Short mmCIF file of C-alpha atoms in Angstrom, two decimals:
data_model
loop_
_atom_site.label_atom_id
_atom_site.label_comp_id
_atom_site.label_asym_id
_atom_site.label_seq_id
_atom_site.Cartn_x
_atom_site.Cartn_y
_atom_site.Cartn_z
CA MET A 24 0.00 0.00 0.00
CA ARG A 25 1.37 3.38 -1.01
CA ILE A 26 1.15 6.05 1.67
CA PHE A 27 1.09 9.78 1.00
CA HIS A 28 1.81 12.11 3.90
CA ASN A 29 1.85 15.89 4.12
CA PRO A 30 4.81 17.35 6.03
CA ASP A 31 3.01 20.69 6.38
CA HIS A 32 0.31 19.23 8.63
CA ASP A 33 1.96 20.28 11.90
CA ARG A 34 1.74 23.95 10.93
CA HIS A 35 -1.98 23.62 11.64
CA ASP A 36 -2.24 23.45 15.44
CA SER A 37 -5.41 25.00 16.79
CA ARG A 38 -5.38 26.29 20.34
CA SER A 39 -8.94 27.64 20.27
CA GLU A 40 -11.52 24.87 20.02
CA LEU A 41 -14.79 25.52 21.82
CA HIS A 42 -16.00 22.09 22.97
CA ASP A 43 -18.74 21.47 25.52
CA GLY A 44 -18.46 25.02 26.80
CA GLN A 45 -14.68 24.94 27.24
CA LEU A 46 -12.10 26.79 25.14
CA GLY A 47 -8.92 24.81 24.65
CA ARG A 48 -6.63 22.99 22.27
CA SER A 49 -8.30 21.04 19.49
CA PHE A 50 -8.62 17.27 19.73
CA GLU A 51 -7.54 17.28 16.05
CA CYS A 52 -3.83 17.82 16.79
CA PRO A 53 -0.46 17.19 15.07
CA GLU A 54 0.34 14.27 17.40
CA ARG A 55 -2.27 12.22 15.56
CA MET A 56 -0.06 11.88 12.48
CA ALA A 57 3.03 10.89 14.45
CA VAL A 58 1.36 7.98 16.23
CA ILE A 59 -0.16 6.72 12.97
CA ARG A 60 3.18 6.91 11.15
CA ASP A 61 4.89 5.03 13.99
CA ALA A 62 2.22 2.34 14.11
CA LEU A 63 2.32 1.79 10.35
CA ALA A 64 6.11 1.49 10.44
CA ALA A 65 5.88 -1.00 13.31
CA ALA A 66 3.35 -3.02 11.31
CA GLY A 67 5.72 -3.25 8.34
CA PHE A 68 4.16 -0.70 5.99
CA ALA A 69 6.48 1.08 3.57
CA PRO A 70 7.48 4.65 4.43
CA PRO A 71 5.41 7.46 2.93
CA ALA A 72 6.17 8.60 -0.60
CA PRO A 73 7.82 12.00 -1.13
CA PRO A 74 5.43 14.94 -0.73
CA PRO A 75 3.16 15.12 -3.79
CA ALA A 76 2.75 18.04 -6.17
CA PRO A 77 0.22 20.74 -5.26
CA VAL A 78 -3.41 20.30 -6.23
CA PRO A 79 -4.35 22.26 -9.37
CA ARG A 80 -6.73 25.09 -8.60
CA ALA A 81 -9.08 23.74 -11.29
CA LEU A 82 -9.52 20.50 -9.33
CA LEU A 83 -10.23 22.37 -6.10
CA GLU A 84 -12.87 24.39 -7.94
CA ARG A 85 -14.64 21.18 -9.00
CA VAL A 86 -15.31 20.62 -5.30
CA HIS A 87 -15.28 24.10 -3.71
CA ALA A 88 -16.59 27.53 -4.66
CA PRO A 89 -13.82 29.86 -5.93
CA ALA A 90 -14.80 32.62 -3.51
CA TYR A 91 -14.60 30.16 -0.62
CA LEU A 92 -11.08 29.14 -1.64
CA ASP A 93 -10.07 32.79 -1.86
CA PHE A 94 -11.43 33.33 1.64
CA LEU A 95 -9.51 30.38 3.13
CA GLU A 96 -6.27 31.58 1.56
CA THR A 97 -6.52 35.10 3.01
CA ALA A 98 -8.56 34.64 6.21
CA HIS A 99 -5.75 34.33 8.72
CA ALA A 100 -3.83 37.35 7.49
CA ARG A 101 -7.05 39.40 7.60
CA TRP A 102 -7.75 38.20 11.13
CA VAL A 103 -4.28 39.05 12.44
CA ALA A 104 -4.44 42.49 10.84
CA ALA A 105 -7.73 43.14 12.61
CA TYR A 106 -7.23 41.47 16.01
CA ARG A 107 -3.55 40.45 16.37
CA THR A 108 -4.42 37.11 17.94
CA PRO A 109 -3.21 33.75 16.55
CA ASP A 110 -6.45 31.83 15.95
CA ALA A 111 -9.33 33.13 13.83
CA ILE A 112 -12.67 31.92 15.13
CA ALA A 113 -16.23 32.83 14.17
CA PHE A 114 -18.80 34.13 16.62
CA THR A 115 -21.88 34.90 14.50
CA TYR A 116 -23.64 32.87 11.81
CA PRO A 117 -26.32 33.54 9.14
CA VAL A 118 -28.80 31.04 10.55
CA PRO A 119 -32.23 30.58 8.92
CA GLY A 120 -34.14 33.82 9.12
CA LEU A 121 -31.00 35.86 8.40
CA ARG A 122 -29.56 36.56 4.95
CA ARG A 123 -26.60 34.72 3.42
CA THR A 124 -26.41 36.63 0.16
CA ALA A 125 -22.83 37.94 0.31
CA PRO A 126 -19.95 37.68 2.79
CA PRO A 127 -19.70 40.67 5.13
CA ALA A 128 -16.54 42.79 5.03
CA PRO A 129 -15.33 42.37 8.66
CA ILE A 130 -13.31 39.19 8.99
CA ALA A 131 -15.03 38.13 12.24
CA ALA A 132 -18.39 38.09 10.45
CA ALA A 133 -16.96 36.60 7.25
CA LEU A 134 -15.73 33.62 9.27
CA GLY A 135 -19.32 32.90 10.26
CA TYR A 136 -20.51 33.31 6.68
CA TRP A 137 -18.09 30.63 5.45
CA SER A 138 -18.37 28.16 8.36
CA PHE A 139 -20.99 26.18 10.27
CA SER A 140 -19.43 25.31 13.64
CA VAL A 141 -17.45 27.12 16.29
CA ASP A 142 -15.18 24.13 16.96
CA THR A 143 -12.99 25.02 13.98
CA CYS A 144 -10.67 28.02 13.82
CA ILE A 145 -8.13 29.11 11.21
CA THR A 146 -4.49 29.26 12.26
CA GLU A 147 -1.48 30.62 10.42
CA GLY A 148 -0.76 27.20 8.93
CA SER A 149 -4.31 26.01 8.22
CA TRP A 150 -4.44 26.90 4.53
CA GLY A 151 -1.05 25.37 3.73
CA ALA A 152 -1.85 22.22 5.68
CA ALA A 153 -5.24 21.87 4.01
CA ARG A 154 -3.70 22.30 0.56
CA SER A 155 -1.08 19.67 1.35
CA ALA A 156 -3.72 17.25 2.66
CA ALA A 157 -5.70 17.69 -0.54
CA ALA A 158 -2.54 17.00 -2.53
CA CYS A 159 -2.11 13.71 -0.66
CA ALA A 160 -5.72 12.75 -1.43
CA ARG A 161 -5.21 13.49 -5.11
CA ALA A 162 -1.90 11.59 -5.25
CA ALA A 163 -3.42 8.57 -3.51
CA ALA A 164 -6.31 8.56 -5.98
CA LEU A 165 -3.92 8.71 -8.93
CA ALA A 166 -1.95 5.79 -7.45
CA ALA A 167 -5.04 3.64 -6.87
CA ALA A 168 -4.95 2.17 -10.37
CA GLU A 169 -1.77 0.35 -9.37
CA GLY A 170 -2.91 -0.73 -5.92
CA PRO A 171 -4.50 0.55 -2.71
CA ALA A 172 -3.27 3.89 -1.40
CA PHE A 173 -3.63 5.89 1.80
CA ALA A 174 -3.66 9.66 2.25
CA LEU A 175 -2.21 10.03 5.74
CA ALA A 176 -3.01 13.69 6.02
CA ARG A 177 -4.59 16.32 8.20
CA PRO A 178 -6.62 18.43 8.62
CA PRO A 179 -9.41 15.99 7.75
CA GLY A 180 -12.05 16.89 5.19
CA HIS A 181 -15.40 15.08 5.24
CA HIS A 182 -17.28 17.86 7.08
CA ALA A 183 -16.22 20.54 4.56
CA HIS A 184 -18.99 21.58 2.17
CA GLY A 185 -18.40 23.25 -1.15
CA ASP A 186 -18.50 26.63 0.59
CA LEU A 187 -18.35 25.92 4.34
CA PHE A 188 -15.68 24.79 6.79
CA GLY A 189 -16.31 23.17 10.17
CA GLY A 190 -15.85 19.99 12.17
CA TYR A 191 -12.04 20.42 11.87
CA CYS A 192 -12.35 20.38 8.06
CA TYR A 193 -11.52 23.00 5.38
CA LEU A 194 -11.05 21.18 2.05
CA ASN A 195 -12.94 17.97 1.40
CA ASN A 196 -10.17 15.44 0.76
CA ALA A 197 -12.52 12.53 0.03
CA ALA A 198 -14.40 14.58 -2.57
CA ILE A 199 -11.11 15.66 -4.13
CA ALA A 200 -10.04 12.00 -4.33
CA ALA A 201 -13.38 11.06 -5.92
CA GLU A 202 -13.10 13.84 -8.49
CA THR A 203 -9.56 12.70 -9.29
CA LEU A 204 -10.77 9.15 -9.91
CA LEU A 205 -13.49 10.43 -12.23
CA GLU A 206 -10.94 12.58 -14.05
CA ALA A 207 -8.73 9.51 -14.42
CA GLY A 208 -11.49 7.63 -16.24
CA ALA A 209 -13.85 6.03 -13.72
CA ALA A 210 -17.47 6.40 -14.75
CA ARG A 211 -18.83 5.81 -11.26
CA VAL A 212 -17.13 6.25 -7.89
CA ALA A 213 -18.34 5.38 -4.40
CA VAL A 214 -17.37 7.15 -1.18
CA LEU A 215 -17.72 5.04 1.97
CA ASP A 216 -17.51 7.08 5.17
CA ILE A 217 -16.85 5.02 8.31
CA ASP A 218 -16.08 7.88 10.68
CA TYR A 219 -18.19 8.15 13.85
CA HIS A 220 -19.55 11.47 12.60
CA HIS A 221 -21.62 11.86 9.45
CA GLY A 222 -19.73 13.09 6.38
CA ASN A 223 -22.11 16.00 5.87
CA GLY A 224 -19.78 17.87 3.54
CA THR A 225 -19.23 14.92 1.24
CA GLN A 226 -22.97 14.27 1.10
CA ALA A 227 -23.73 17.90 0.29
CA ILE A 228 -21.11 18.13 -2.47
CA PHE A 229 -22.44 15.10 -4.37
CA TYR A 230 -26.10 15.15 -3.32
CA GLY A 231 -27.40 16.15 -6.74
CA ARG A 232 -25.06 13.97 -8.79
CA GLY A 233 -25.36 10.43 -10.10
CA ASP A 234 -21.69 9.68 -10.78
CA VAL A 235 -20.67 9.51 -7.10
CA LEU A 236 -22.48 7.29 -4.60
CA THR A 237 -22.02 8.47 -1.00
CA VAL A 238 -22.59 6.01 1.85
CA SER A 239 -22.03 6.92 5.49
CA ILE A 240 -22.18 4.82 8.68
CA HIS A 241 -22.29 7.17 11.64
CA ALA A 242 -23.83 8.17 14.94
CA ASP A 243 -27.46 9.24 14.72
CA PRO A 244 -27.48 13.02 14.13
CA VAL A 245 -30.25 13.32 16.71
CA GLN A 246 -27.50 12.50 19.23
CA ALA A 247 -24.23 13.51 17.61
CA PHE A 248 -22.40 16.16 15.57
CA PRO A 249 -23.06 17.45 12.93
CA TYR A 250 -26.68 17.11 14.14
CA PHE A 251 -28.39 18.75 11.17
CA LEU A 252 -27.56 16.24 8.40
CA GLY A 253 -27.13 12.50 8.17
CA HIS A 254 -30.64 11.11 8.57
CA ALA A 255 -31.73 7.89 6.87
CA ASP A 256 -34.27 9.62 4.63
CA GLU A 257 -31.64 11.70 2.80
CA GLY A 258 -31.30 9.83 -0.48
CA GLY A 259 -30.14 12.42 -3.00
CA THR A 260 -31.95 14.75 -5.35
CA GLY A 261 -32.27 15.28 -9.10
CA ALA A 262 -29.59 13.31 -10.93
CA GLY A 263 -28.37 12.12 -7.55
CA GLU A 264 -31.65 10.61 -6.40
CA GLY A 265 -30.88 7.25 -4.85
CA CYS A 266 -27.13 7.97 -4.77
CA ASN A 267 -26.83 8.81 -1.08
CA MET A 268 -27.25 6.30 1.73
CA ASN A 269 -27.07 7.15 5.44
CA LEU A 270 -26.88 4.42 8.05
CA PRO A 271 -27.24 6.20 11.40
CA LEU A 272 -26.69 4.14 14.55
CA PRO A 273 -27.40 4.93 18.21
CA GLU A 274 -24.82 5.85 20.81
CA GLY A 275 -23.31 2.74 22.37
CA THR A 276 -23.29 0.72 19.13
CA ALA A 277 -20.82 -2.18 19.28
CA ILE A 278 -19.30 -4.26 16.52
CA ALA A 279 -22.21 -6.62 15.75
CA ALA A 280 -24.63 -3.84 14.77
CA TRP A 281 -21.86 -1.77 13.21
CA ARG A 282 -20.69 -4.73 11.08
CA ALA A 283 -24.26 -5.32 9.89
CA ALA A 284 -24.38 -1.68 8.72
CA LEU A 285 -21.06 -2.15 6.92
CA ASP A 286 -22.47 -5.20 5.11
CA THR A 287 -25.45 -3.11 4.01
CA ALA A 288 -23.15 -0.35 2.82
CA CYS A 289 -20.95 -2.73 0.87
CA ARG A 290 -23.91 -4.35 -0.83
CA ARG A 291 -25.15 -0.93 -1.90
CA ILE A 292 -21.73 -0.03 -3.31
CA ALA A 293 -21.51 -3.30 -5.22
CA GLY A 294 -25.02 -2.79 -6.61
CA HIS A 295 -24.19 0.73 -7.76
CA GLY A 296 -21.55 -0.56 -10.16
CA ALA A 297 -18.82 1.65 -8.74
CA GLU A 298 -15.48 1.33 -10.53
CA ALA A 299 -13.41 2.82 -7.71
CA LEU A 300 -13.81 3.45 -3.98
CA VAL A 301 -12.81 6.25 -1.60
CA VAL A 302 -12.92 5.36 2.10
CA SER A 303 -13.20 8.21 4.58
CA LEU A 304 -11.25 6.43 7.30
CA GLY A 305 -12.30 7.58 10.74
CA VAL A 306 -11.45 5.36 13.70
CA ASP A 307 -13.27 7.47 16.27
CA THR A 308 -15.73 4.58 16.44
CA TYR A 309 -13.24 3.15 18.97
CA GLU A 310 -14.63 2.60 22.48
CA GLY A 311 -11.96 4.83 24.05
CA ASP A 312 -12.40 7.86 21.81
CA PRO A 313 -12.80 11.03 23.90
CA ILE A 314 -15.45 12.71 21.74
CA SER A 315 -17.40 9.73 20.36
CA ARG A 316 -19.82 7.16 21.76
CA PHE A 317 -19.51 3.87 19.86
CA ARG A 318 -17.97 0.76 21.41
CA LEU A 319 -15.75 -0.82 18.78
CA ALA A 320 -12.74 -2.59 20.27
CA GLU A 321 -9.19 -2.52 18.96
CA GLY A 322 -9.53 -6.07 17.68
CA ASP A 323 -12.54 -5.13 15.54
CA PHE A 324 -10.70 -2.90 13.09
CA PRO A 325 -8.89 -5.53 10.97
CA GLY A 326 -12.24 -7.12 10.11
CA ILE A 327 -13.49 -3.76 8.83
CA GLY A 328 -10.61 -3.56 6.39
CA ALA A 329 -11.11 -7.18 5.32
CA ARG A 330 -14.80 -6.58 4.56
CA ILE A 331 -14.02 -3.51 2.45
CA ALA A 332 -11.39 -5.50 0.53
CA ARG A 333 -14.08 -7.98 -0.54
CA LEU A 334 -15.50 -5.26 -2.82
CA ARG A 335 -12.38 -5.78 -4.98
CA LEU A 336 -12.27 -2.16 -6.14
CA PRO A 337 -9.37 0.23 -6.66
CA THR A 338 -9.40 1.82 -3.22
CA VAL A 339 -8.19 5.09 -1.72
CA PHE A 340 -8.20 5.55 2.05
CA VAL A 341 -8.34 9.16 3.25
CA MET A 342 -7.68 9.89 6.93
CA GLU A 343 -10.51 11.52 8.84
CA GLY A 344 -11.18 11.34 12.61
CA GLY A 345 -9.88 9.37 15.58
CA TYR A 346 -8.75 11.10 18.76
CA ALA A 347 -7.78 8.39 21.26
CA ILE A 348 -4.08 9.04 20.77
CA ALA A 349 -2.81 5.95 22.59
CA ALA A 350 -4.72 3.53 20.33
CA LEU A 351 -5.13 5.65 17.19
CA GLY A 352 -2.16 4.31 15.26
CA ARG A 353 -2.91 0.67 16.00
CA ASN A 354 -6.54 1.09 14.93
CA VAL A 355 -5.57 2.68 11.62
CA ALA A 356 -2.96 -0.01 11.03
CA GLY A 357 -5.60 -2.60 11.87
CA VAL A 358 -8.00 -1.41 9.17
CA LEU A 359 -5.29 -1.13 6.53
CA GLY A 360 -3.68 -4.43 7.52
CA GLY A 361 -7.05 -6.16 7.40
CA PHE A 362 -7.67 -4.74 3.94
CA LEU A 363 -4.35 -6.20 2.78
CA GLY A 364 -5.12 -9.59 4.36
CA ARG A 365 -2.43 -9.39 7.00
#
């Protein structure tokens, strides 16, 4: 398995996450990459490839609105010029009943225009890290024709909409990988999201399209972030009708019920006729995760990879969530090792 890693990731280190009423350092931290790299090396995986070439702007614009990209690139400098503090964080949002017709001029308000959750700030290194993560997703997708590939990159991406950041996500790496596979010749691509949290951004980006099937197994949004998307009745619209499947599960779900959902997801992907697969790899389904409420054990993760391998598709894994630092690397290595039949 080829691994693509972004060395710029540690420039994105948020000290200003608002979580459960407390302001502190983000759970999505640079240490996550180090423990995964170490665990993969210990499990015998090859070292990461050299840093890939930057993502062409044209590819980013197939996923994200140009004005949104311009905002992300300039937001931190605008924030520092206005407030001279290191982390840019929104405090007001255009909720229903207010107007979202154009971004306001003050940077504090513009942050709310372009985001949906106060857990995600913009640091000095966020834009560079996000661009590098997207480059890893693209490189892994290009490599998938020759064998499975893994974008070991942060910040994650599956919560990022075409014109919104949030949930630790800025650029949607899974969507960028899917677009790359389509560009490379696949007629139909599937995205399987196995993170604890619903991939609301990925769903929104492809919701009206028929060339990308999105399937997500996640905590019921009645109970868990992102709360306002991810219900079972969201099936797609227009050309995308029938091309979105959500499999929400209650808090406390253990491997038996979770594995049954994975079987359902895999059958749907096989029936769609997908020619390539992107896996949004979150391991925050682990029982010890500090911000999630499923009960998968460390020994359950290899079987997840093995089940996905039975689809026999060119496969790209893109790193998403997982915040139990002590077990994070072993759980990622478990999924990837199971996929390879180790």
